[in-house]
PDB file of C-alpha atoms in Angstrom:
ATOM      1  CA  UNK A  73      91.197  53.193 220.403  1.00 42.00           C
ATOM      2  CA  UNK A  74      94.688  51.060 219.454  1.00 49.00           C
ATOM      3  CA  UNK A  75      97.749  52.715 218.103  1.00 44.00           C
ATOM      4  CA  UNK A  76      99.050  52.276 214.748  1.00 40.00           C
ATOM      5  CA  UNK A  77     102.727  51.042 215.549  1.00 40.00           C
ATOM      6  CA  UNK A  78     105.626  50.475 214.142  1.00 40.00           C
ATOM      7  CA  UNK A  79     109.244  48.970 214.719  1.00 45.00           C
ATOM      8  CA  UNK A  80     111.692  51.444 216.072  1.00 52.00           C
ATOM      9  CA  UNK A  81     115.273  50.126 215.766  1.00 61.00           C
ATOM     10  CA  UNK A  82     118.628  50.639 217.388  1.00 86.00           C
ATOM     11  CA  UNK A  83     117.443  52.618 220.070  1.00 94.00           C
ATOM     12  CA  UNK A  84     119.572  53.593 223.564  1.00 96.00           C
ATOM     13  CA  UNK A  85     117.025  52.280 226.474  1.00 98.00           C
ATOM     14  CA  UNK A  86     118.350  52.269 230.280  1.00 98.00           C
ATOM     15  CA  UNK A  87     115.690  49.933 232.616  1.00 98.00           C
ATOM     16  CA  UNK A  88     116.393  51.151 236.103  1.00 97.00           C
ATOM     17  CA  UNK A  89     116.137  47.946 237.777  1.00 96.00           C
ATOM     18  CA  UNK A  90     117.751  44.583 237.849  1.00 94.00           C
ATOM     19  CA  UNK A  91     114.972  42.199 238.620  1.00 93.00           C
ATOM     20  CA  UNK A  92     112.721  39.326 236.663  1.00 94.00           C
ATOM     21  CA  UNK A  93     110.874  42.145 234.847  1.00 97.00           C
ATOM     22  CA  UNK A  94     113.680  44.270 233.969  1.00 96.00           C
ATOM     23  CA  UNK A  95     115.731  41.629 232.466  1.00 95.00           C
ATOM     24  CA  UNK A  96     113.040  40.068 230.729  1.00 96.00           C
ATOM     25  CA  UNK A  97     112.043  43.591 229.009  1.00 97.00           C
ATOM     26  CA  UNK A  98     116.213  43.532 228.515  1.00 97.00           C
ATOM     27  CA  UNK A  99     116.101  40.579 226.852  1.00 96.00           C
ATOM     28  CA  UNK A 100     113.425  41.492 224.839  1.00 96.00           C
ATOM     29  CA  UNK A 101     114.689  44.946 223.314  1.00 97.00           C
ATOM     30  CA  UNK A 102     118.015  43.388 222.779  1.00 95.00           C
ATOM     31  CA  UNK A 103     116.706  40.975 220.624  1.00 94.00           C
ATOM     32  CA  UNK A 104     114.372  43.362 218.733  1.00 95.00           C
ATOM     33  CA  UNK A 105     118.049  45.375 218.357  1.00 95.00           C
ATOM     34  CA  UNK A 106     118.200  47.870 220.616  1.00 96.00           C
ATOM     35  CA  UNK A 107     121.121  49.029 222.766  1.00 96.00           C
ATOM     36  CA  UNK A 108     119.850  47.984 226.524  1.00 96.00           C
ATOM     37  CA  UNK A 109     121.358  48.690 229.917  1.00 96.00           C
ATOM     38  CA  UNK A 110     119.861  48.224 233.484  1.00 96.00           C
ATOM     39  CA  UNK A 111     120.481  50.418 235.947  1.00 95.00           C
ATOM     40  CA  UNK A 112     121.229  49.806 239.660  1.00 94.00           C
ATOM     41  CA  UNK A 113     122.167  51.560 242.955  1.00 90.00           C
ATOM     42  CA  UNK A 114     125.055  48.974 243.374  1.00 88.00           C
ATOM     43  CA  UNK A 115     126.155  47.463 240.228  1.00 85.00           C
ATOM     44  CA  UNK A 116     129.177  45.951 241.199  1.00 79.00           C
ATOM     45  CA  UNK A 117     127.118  43.929 243.429  1.00 74.00           C
ATOM     46  CA  UNK A 118     125.000  42.478 240.723  1.00 78.00           C
ATOM     47  CA  UNK A 119     127.380  39.852 239.371  1.00 73.00           C
ATOM     48  CA  UNK A 120     124.639  36.938 238.986  1.00 78.00           C
ATOM     49  CA  UNK A 121     123.065  39.789 236.289  1.00 81.00           C
ATOM     50  CA  UNK A 122     126.151  40.824 234.362  1.00 76.00           C
ATOM     51  CA  UNK A 123     126.842  36.938 234.614  1.00 73.00           C
ATOM     52  CA  UNK A 124     123.695  36.079 232.514  1.00 80.00           C
ATOM     53  CA  UNK A 125     124.778  38.565 229.408  1.00 86.00           C
ATOM     54  CA  UNK A 126     123.230  41.869 230.806  1.00 90.00           C
ATOM     55  CA  UNK A 127     125.278  44.847 231.337  1.00 91.00           C
ATOM     56  CA  UNK A 128     124.840  46.880 234.509  1.00 93.00           C
ATOM     57  CA  UNK A 129     125.478  50.376 235.521  1.00 94.00           C
ATOM     58  CA  UNK A 130     124.864  52.987 237.706  1.00 95.00           C
ATOM     59  CA  UNK A 131     121.354  54.689 237.790  1.00 96.00           C
ATOM     60  CA  UNK A 132     123.000  57.489 236.699  1.00 96.00           C
ATOM     61  CA  UNK A 133     124.919  56.276 234.051  1.00 96.00           C
ATOM     62  CA  UNK A 134     121.741  54.507 232.758  1.00 97.00           C
ATOM     63  CA  UNK A 135     119.793  57.365 232.498  1.00 97.00           C
ATOM     64  CA  UNK A 136     122.702  59.709 230.870  1.00 96.00           C
ATOM     65  CA  UNK A 137     122.925  57.710 227.723  1.00 88.00           C
ATOM     66  CA  UNK A 138     119.367  56.509 227.213  1.00 96.00           C
ATOM     67  CA  UNK A 139     116.954  58.034 224.949  1.00 96.00           C
ATOM     68  CA  UNK A 140     114.156  55.930 226.951  1.00 98.00           C
ATOM     69  CA  UNK A 141     114.080  55.480 230.426  1.00 98.00           C
ATOM     70  CA  UNK A 142     111.988  52.568 232.097  1.00 98.00           C
ATOM     71  CA  UNK A 143     111.325  52.556 235.991  1.00 98.00           C
ATOM     72  CA  UNK A 144     111.141  48.491 236.717  1.00 98.00           C
ATOM     73  CA  UNK A 145     111.918  49.480 240.353  1.00 97.00           C
ATOM     74  CA  UNK A 146     109.952  48.440 243.038  1.00 95.00           C
ATOM     75  CA  UNK A 147     106.788  50.515 243.104  1.00 96.00           C
ATOM     76  CA  UNK A 148     107.314  51.709 246.801  1.00 95.00           C
ATOM     77  CA  UNK A 149     110.833  53.076 246.242  1.00 96.00           C
ATOM     78  CA  UNK A 150     110.593  54.589 242.472  1.00 97.00           C
ATOM     79  CA  UNK A 151     110.169  57.878 243.124  1.00 97.00           C
ATOM     80  CA  UNK A 152     112.962  58.159 245.640  1.00 97.00           C
ATOM     81  CA  UNK A 153     115.253  56.818 243.267  1.00 96.00           C
ATOM     82  CA  UNK A 154     114.287  58.706 240.246  1.00 98.00           C
ATOM     83  CA  UNK A 155     114.656  61.628 242.503  1.00 97.00           C
ATOM     84  CA  UNK A 156     118.489  60.386 243.225  1.00 96.00           C
ATOM     85  CA  UNK A 157     118.999  60.954 239.427  1.00 97.00           C
ATOM     86  CA  UNK A 158     117.657  64.112 239.475  1.00 97.00           C
ATOM     87  CA  UNK A 159     114.859  65.595 237.096  1.00 98.00           C
ATOM     88  CA  UNK A 160     117.802  67.853 235.057  1.00 98.00           C
ATOM     89  CA  UNK A 161     118.907  64.070 233.901  1.00 98.00           C
ATOM     90  CA  UNK A 162     115.531  62.538 233.103  1.00 98.00           C
ATOM     91  CA  UNK A 163     114.205  65.925 231.535  1.00 98.00           C
ATOM     92  CA  UNK A 164     112.855  65.621 228.098  1.00 97.00           C
ATOM     93  CA  UNK A 165     113.329  61.799 227.986  1.00 97.00           C
ATOM     94  CA  UNK A 166     110.168  59.277 227.412  1.00 98.00           C
ATOM     95  CA  UNK A 167     109.588  57.502 230.619  1.00 98.00           C
ATOM     96  CA  UNK A 168     108.226  54.171 230.429  1.00 98.00           C
ATOM     97  CA  UNK A 169     107.126  53.140 233.836  1.00 98.00           C
ATOM     98  CA  UNK A 170     106.003  49.286 234.503  1.00 98.00           C
ATOM     99  CA  UNK A 171     105.894  49.922 238.367  1.00 97.00           C
ATOM    100  CA  UNK A 172     103.222  48.862 240.953  1.00 97.00           C
ATOM    101  CA  UNK A 173     103.658  49.478 244.620  1.00 96.00           C
ATOM    102  CA  UNK A 174     102.355  47.098 246.688  1.00 94.00           C
ATOM    103  CA  UNK A 175     102.863  46.062 250.261  1.00 93.00           C
ATOM    104  CA  UNK A 176     104.973  42.950 251.241  1.00 91.00           C
ATOM    105  CA  UNK A 177     102.656  40.732 251.916  1.00 92.00           C
ATOM    106  CA  UNK A 178     100.951  41.757 248.324  1.00 89.00           C
ATOM    107  CA  UNK A 179      97.257  42.667 249.965  1.00 92.00           C
ATOM    108  CA  UNK A 180      97.621  46.560 249.632  1.00 94.00           C
ATOM    109  CA  UNK A 181      98.139  48.909 247.335  1.00 95.00           C
ATOM    110  CA  UNK A 182     100.892  51.614 248.688  1.00 94.00           C
ATOM    111  CA  UNK A 183      99.123  54.673 246.480  1.00 93.00           C
ATOM    112  CA  UNK A 184      95.205  53.767 247.421  1.00 93.00           C
ATOM    113  CA  UNK A 185      94.030  57.043 246.413  1.00 94.00           C
ATOM    114  CA  UNK A 186      96.560  57.740 243.132  1.00 96.00           C
ATOM    115  CA  UNK A 187      99.180  55.931 241.036  1.00 97.00           C
ATOM    116  CA  UNK A 188     102.912  55.256 240.665  1.00 98.00           C
ATOM    117  CA  UNK A 189     102.475  56.992 236.917  1.00 98.00           C
ATOM    118  CA  UNK A 190     100.753  60.079 238.257  1.00 98.00           C
ATOM    119  CA  UNK A 191     103.231  60.669 241.331  1.00 98.00           C
ATOM    120  CA  UNK A 192     106.369  60.246 238.656  1.00 98.00           C
ATOM    121  CA  UNK A 193     104.939  62.634 236.276  1.00 98.00           C
ATOM    122  CA  UNK A 194     104.070  65.257 238.811  1.00 98.00           C
ATOM    123  CA  UNK A 195     107.645  64.868 240.997  1.00 98.00           C
ATOM    124  CA  UNK A 196     109.276  65.203 237.345  1.00 98.00           C
ATOM    125  CA  UNK A 197     107.015  67.826 235.029  1.00 98.00           C
ATOM    126  CA  UNK A 198     109.381  67.880 231.943  1.00 98.00           C
ATOM    127  CA  UNK A 199     109.574  64.360 231.597  1.00 98.00           C
ATOM    128  CA  UNK A 200     106.662  62.517 229.817  1.00 98.00           C
ATOM    129  CA  UNK A 201     105.452  59.327 231.642  1.00 98.00           C
ATOM    130  CA  UNK A 202     103.844  56.205 229.745  1.00 98.00           C
ATOM    131  CA  UNK A 203     102.525  53.632 231.900  1.00 98.00           C
ATOM    132  CA  UNK A 204     101.977  50.448 230.307  1.00 98.00           C
ATOM    133  CA  UNK A 205     102.825  46.369 231.005  1.00 98.00           C
ATOM    134  CA  UNK A 206     101.796  46.674 234.519  1.00 98.00           C
ATOM    135  CA  UNK A 207      98.612  44.057 233.851  1.00 98.00           C
ATOM    136  CA  UNK A 208     100.861  40.974 233.394  1.00 98.00           C
ATOM    137  CA  UNK A 209     103.620  39.027 234.867  1.00 97.00           C
ATOM    138  CA  UNK A 210     106.887  39.682 232.938  1.00 97.00           C
ATOM    139  CA  UNK A 211     106.959  36.513 230.784  1.00 97.00           C
ATOM    140  CA  UNK A 212     103.706  37.375 229.367  1.00 98.00           C
ATOM    141  CA  UNK A 213     105.090  41.212 228.489  1.00 98.00           C
ATOM    142  CA  UNK A 214     107.856  39.883 225.909  1.00 97.00           C
ATOM    143  CA  UNK A 215     105.873  36.955 224.535  1.00 97.00           C
ATOM    144  CA  UNK A 216     102.310  38.071 224.378  1.00 97.00           C
ATOM    145  CA  UNK A 217     102.169  35.422 221.555  1.00 95.00           C
ATOM    146  CA  UNK A 218     102.470  32.589 224.072  1.00 96.00           C
ATOM    147  CA  UNK A 219      98.974  32.922 225.076  1.00 96.00           C
ATOM    148  CA  UNK A 220      96.053  31.138 223.869  1.00 94.00           C
ATOM    149  CA  UNK A 221      94.432  33.951 221.661  1.00 91.00           C
ATOM    150  CA  UNK A 222      94.896  37.792 221.588  1.00 92.00           C
ATOM    151  CA  UNK A 223      94.919  39.859 224.997  1.00 96.00           C
ATOM    152  CA  UNK A 224      95.064  43.417 225.482  1.00 98.00           C
ATOM    153  CA  UNK A 225      98.221  45.982 226.996  1.00 98.00           C
ATOM    154  CA  UNK A 226      97.011  49.266 227.954  1.00 98.00           C
ATOM    155  CA  UNK A 227      98.749  52.839 227.581  1.00 98.00           C
ATOM    156  CA  UNK A 228      98.462  55.996 229.980  1.00 98.00           C
ATOM    157  CA  UNK A 229     100.000  59.306 229.371  1.00 98.00           C
ATOM    158  CA  UNK A 230      99.662  63.198 228.922  1.00 98.00           C
ATOM    159  CA  UNK A 231     102.166  63.217 225.941  1.00 98.00           C
ATOM    160  CA  UNK A 232     101.094  61.702 222.613  1.00 98.00           C
ATOM    161  CA  UNK A 233     104.238  61.411 220.999  1.00 98.00           C
ATOM    162  CA  UNK A 234     105.663  59.411 224.021  1.00 98.00           C
ATOM    163  CA  UNK A 235     102.783  56.934 223.316  1.00 98.00           C
ATOM    164  CA  UNK A 236     103.769  56.802 220.134  1.00 97.00           C
ATOM    165  CA  UNK A 237     107.039  56.195 221.077  1.00 97.00           C
ATOM    166  CA  UNK A 238     106.191  53.341 223.678  1.00 98.00           C
ATOM    167  CA  UNK A 239     103.368  51.941 221.172  1.00 98.00           C
ATOM    168  CA  UNK A 240     106.618  50.891 218.892  1.00 97.00           C
ATOM    169  CA  UNK A 241     108.415  49.430 221.716  1.00 98.00           C
ATOM    170  CA  UNK A 242     105.802  47.610 222.546  1.00 98.00           C
ATOM    171  CA  UNK A 243     105.679  46.225 219.060  1.00 97.00           C
ATOM    172  CA  UNK A 244     108.848  45.168 219.205  1.00 97.00           C
ATOM    173  CA  UNK A 245     107.915  43.026 222.040  1.00 97.00           C
ATOM    174  CA  UNK A 246     105.577  41.126 220.190  1.00 97.00           C
ATOM    175  CA  UNK A 247     102.287  43.236 220.842  1.00 98.00           C
ATOM    176  CA  UNK A 248     100.176  43.836 217.362  1.00 97.00           C
ATOM    177  CA  UNK A 249      98.687  47.664 217.129  1.00 96.00           C
ATOM    178  CA  UNK A 250      95.534  45.990 217.553  1.00 95.00           C
ATOM    179  CA  UNK A 251      96.383  44.693 220.626  1.00 97.00           C
ATOM    180  CA  UNK A 252      97.302  48.143 222.446  1.00 98.00           C
ATOM    181  CA  UNK A 253      94.558  50.350 223.945  1.00 98.00           C
ATOM    182  CA  UNK A 254      95.350  54.174 224.933  1.00 98.00           C
ATOM    183  CA  UNK A 255      93.401  54.576 227.877  1.00 98.00           C
ATOM    184  CA  UNK A 256      94.246  58.494 227.910  1.00 98.00           C
ATOM    185  CA  UNK A 257      96.231  60.875 229.737  1.00 98.00           C
ATOM    186  CA  UNK A 258      98.122  59.532 233.173  1.00 98.00           C
ATOM    187  CA  UNK A 259      95.233  59.671 235.301  1.00 98.00           C
ATOM    188  CA  UNK A 260      94.025  56.537 233.621  1.00 98.00           C
ATOM    189  CA  UNK A 261      97.356  55.043 235.308  1.00 98.00           C
ATOM    190  CA  UNK A 262      95.504  54.606 238.572  1.00 98.00           C
ATOM    191  CA  UNK A 263      92.848  51.834 236.832  1.00 97.00           C
ATOM    192  CA  UNK A 264      95.992  49.820 235.695  1.00 98.00           C
ATOM    193  CA  UNK A 265      97.912  49.828 238.730  1.00 98.00           C
ATOM    194  CA  UNK A 266      94.649  49.164 241.004  1.00 97.00           C
ATOM    195  CA  UNK A 267      94.323  46.099 238.448  1.00 97.00           C
ATOM    196  CA  UNK A 268      97.093  44.254 240.739  1.00 97.00           C
ATOM    197  CA  UNK A 269      94.861  42.944 243.574  1.00 96.00           C
ATOM    198  CA  UNK A 270      92.347  41.473 241.003  1.00 97.00           C
ATOM    199  CA  UNK A 271      95.604  39.970 238.925  1.00 97.00           C
ATOM    200  CA  UNK A 272      96.799  38.703 242.152  1.00 96.00           C
ATOM    201  CA  UNK A 273      93.227  36.924 243.038  1.00 96.00           C
ATOM    202  CA  UNK A 274      93.253  35.609 239.601  1.00 97.00           C
ATOM    203  CA  UNK A 275      96.732  34.457 239.890  1.00 97.00           C
ATOM    204  CA  UNK A 276      95.459  32.377 242.715  1.00 96.00           C
ATOM    205  CA  UNK A 277      92.270  30.919 241.466  1.00 98.00           C
ATOM    206  CA  UNK A 278      94.101  29.891 238.308  1.00 97.00           C
ATOM    207  CA  UNK A 279      97.476  28.558 239.868  1.00 98.00           C
ATOM    208  CA  UNK A 280      99.320  30.516 237.774  1.00 97.00           C
ATOM    209  CA  UNK A 281     100.683  33.910 236.732  1.00 96.00           C
ATOM    210  CA  UNK A 282     101.178  33.431 233.242  1.00 97.00           C
ATOM    211  CA  UNK A 283      97.662  34.606 231.968  1.00 97.00           C
ATOM    212  CA  UNK A 284      96.093  38.181 230.361  1.00 98.00           C
ATOM    213  CA  UNK A 285      93.153  39.758 230.048  1.00 96.00           C
ATOM    214  CA  UNK A 286      91.255  41.177 226.911  1.00 97.00           C
ATOM    215  CA  UNK A 287      88.845  43.877 225.938  1.00 96.00           C
ATOM    216  CA  UNK A 288      86.132  42.345 224.406  1.00 94.00           C
ATOM    217  CA  UNK A 289      83.615  44.671 222.485  1.00 92.00           C
ATOM    218  CA  UNK A 290      80.198  44.290 220.396  1.00 93.00           C
ATOM    219  CA  UNK A 291      80.358  42.883 217.255  1.00 91.00           C
ATOM    220  CA  UNK A 292      80.139  45.506 214.595  1.00 84.00           C
ATOM    221  CA  UNK A 293      77.823  45.925 212.004  1.00 73.00           C
ATOM    222  CA  UNK A 294      73.918  45.560 212.678  1.00 69.00           C
TER     223      UNK A 294
END
C-alpha cells in the first residue's frame, strides 16, 4: 500500500551525523526548500563538512530547533548518541531513522534479533520513529530517478501521522507515492535492516552499490 504524498516545504530538519548519507540527505532536502543542519558530537572538528557548504552544529542544537530529526549515525552507537540528547528534547518530534548496525567487517548485524528502529522507539516512547531509506546507498536515496526503471522505498512505524510526514519528505527526494510501501508498525523495521546482508551480497555480485529493488506484483484484472 503506497502513501498519497505531497511535497511539504520549509521544514526545519536536524540530521544527526555528518557522513555520506547525512550529507546526501541534507543536500537533497535543502534543494527542496527545507532548512537543514547536521548534528555532530564534535562540530568544531568538521571543517571538511562546513567547508562543503553544510551547517554543522552540536547534537543538542540540531535537535532543539528541528521539526523533524533524522538519525544518520552509525547504527551501533545510535541509541547511545540519542540518549546523550535526552528523551525530553526528542519528545513529540518525528524521528526518521535510516541507520543500520553492522560489524566492522560488514558480515554481521549488531541487532540480529531486533532492529535499530525498534530499539530507538523503545528507548524514546514519546518520539514517533519511522524507519526508511536503509535498503539502498546514499546516491539512490536522493536520486531514485537515476536508476533504470522504478524501485521501492519502505516505511515502518507505529504513528500514521509520522509516516505521512516522512512520506512527504520522501516525495521531496524524488520518491513518488507509488514507489513508497508502508510495511506497518515499527516491528517491520527488522526486515528493512536485515536486508543489509543481502544488499552487500548483491553489491558484490554487481560490482556496484548503486542499485535498488522493486516489489513486483501480479498484473491486475482477470
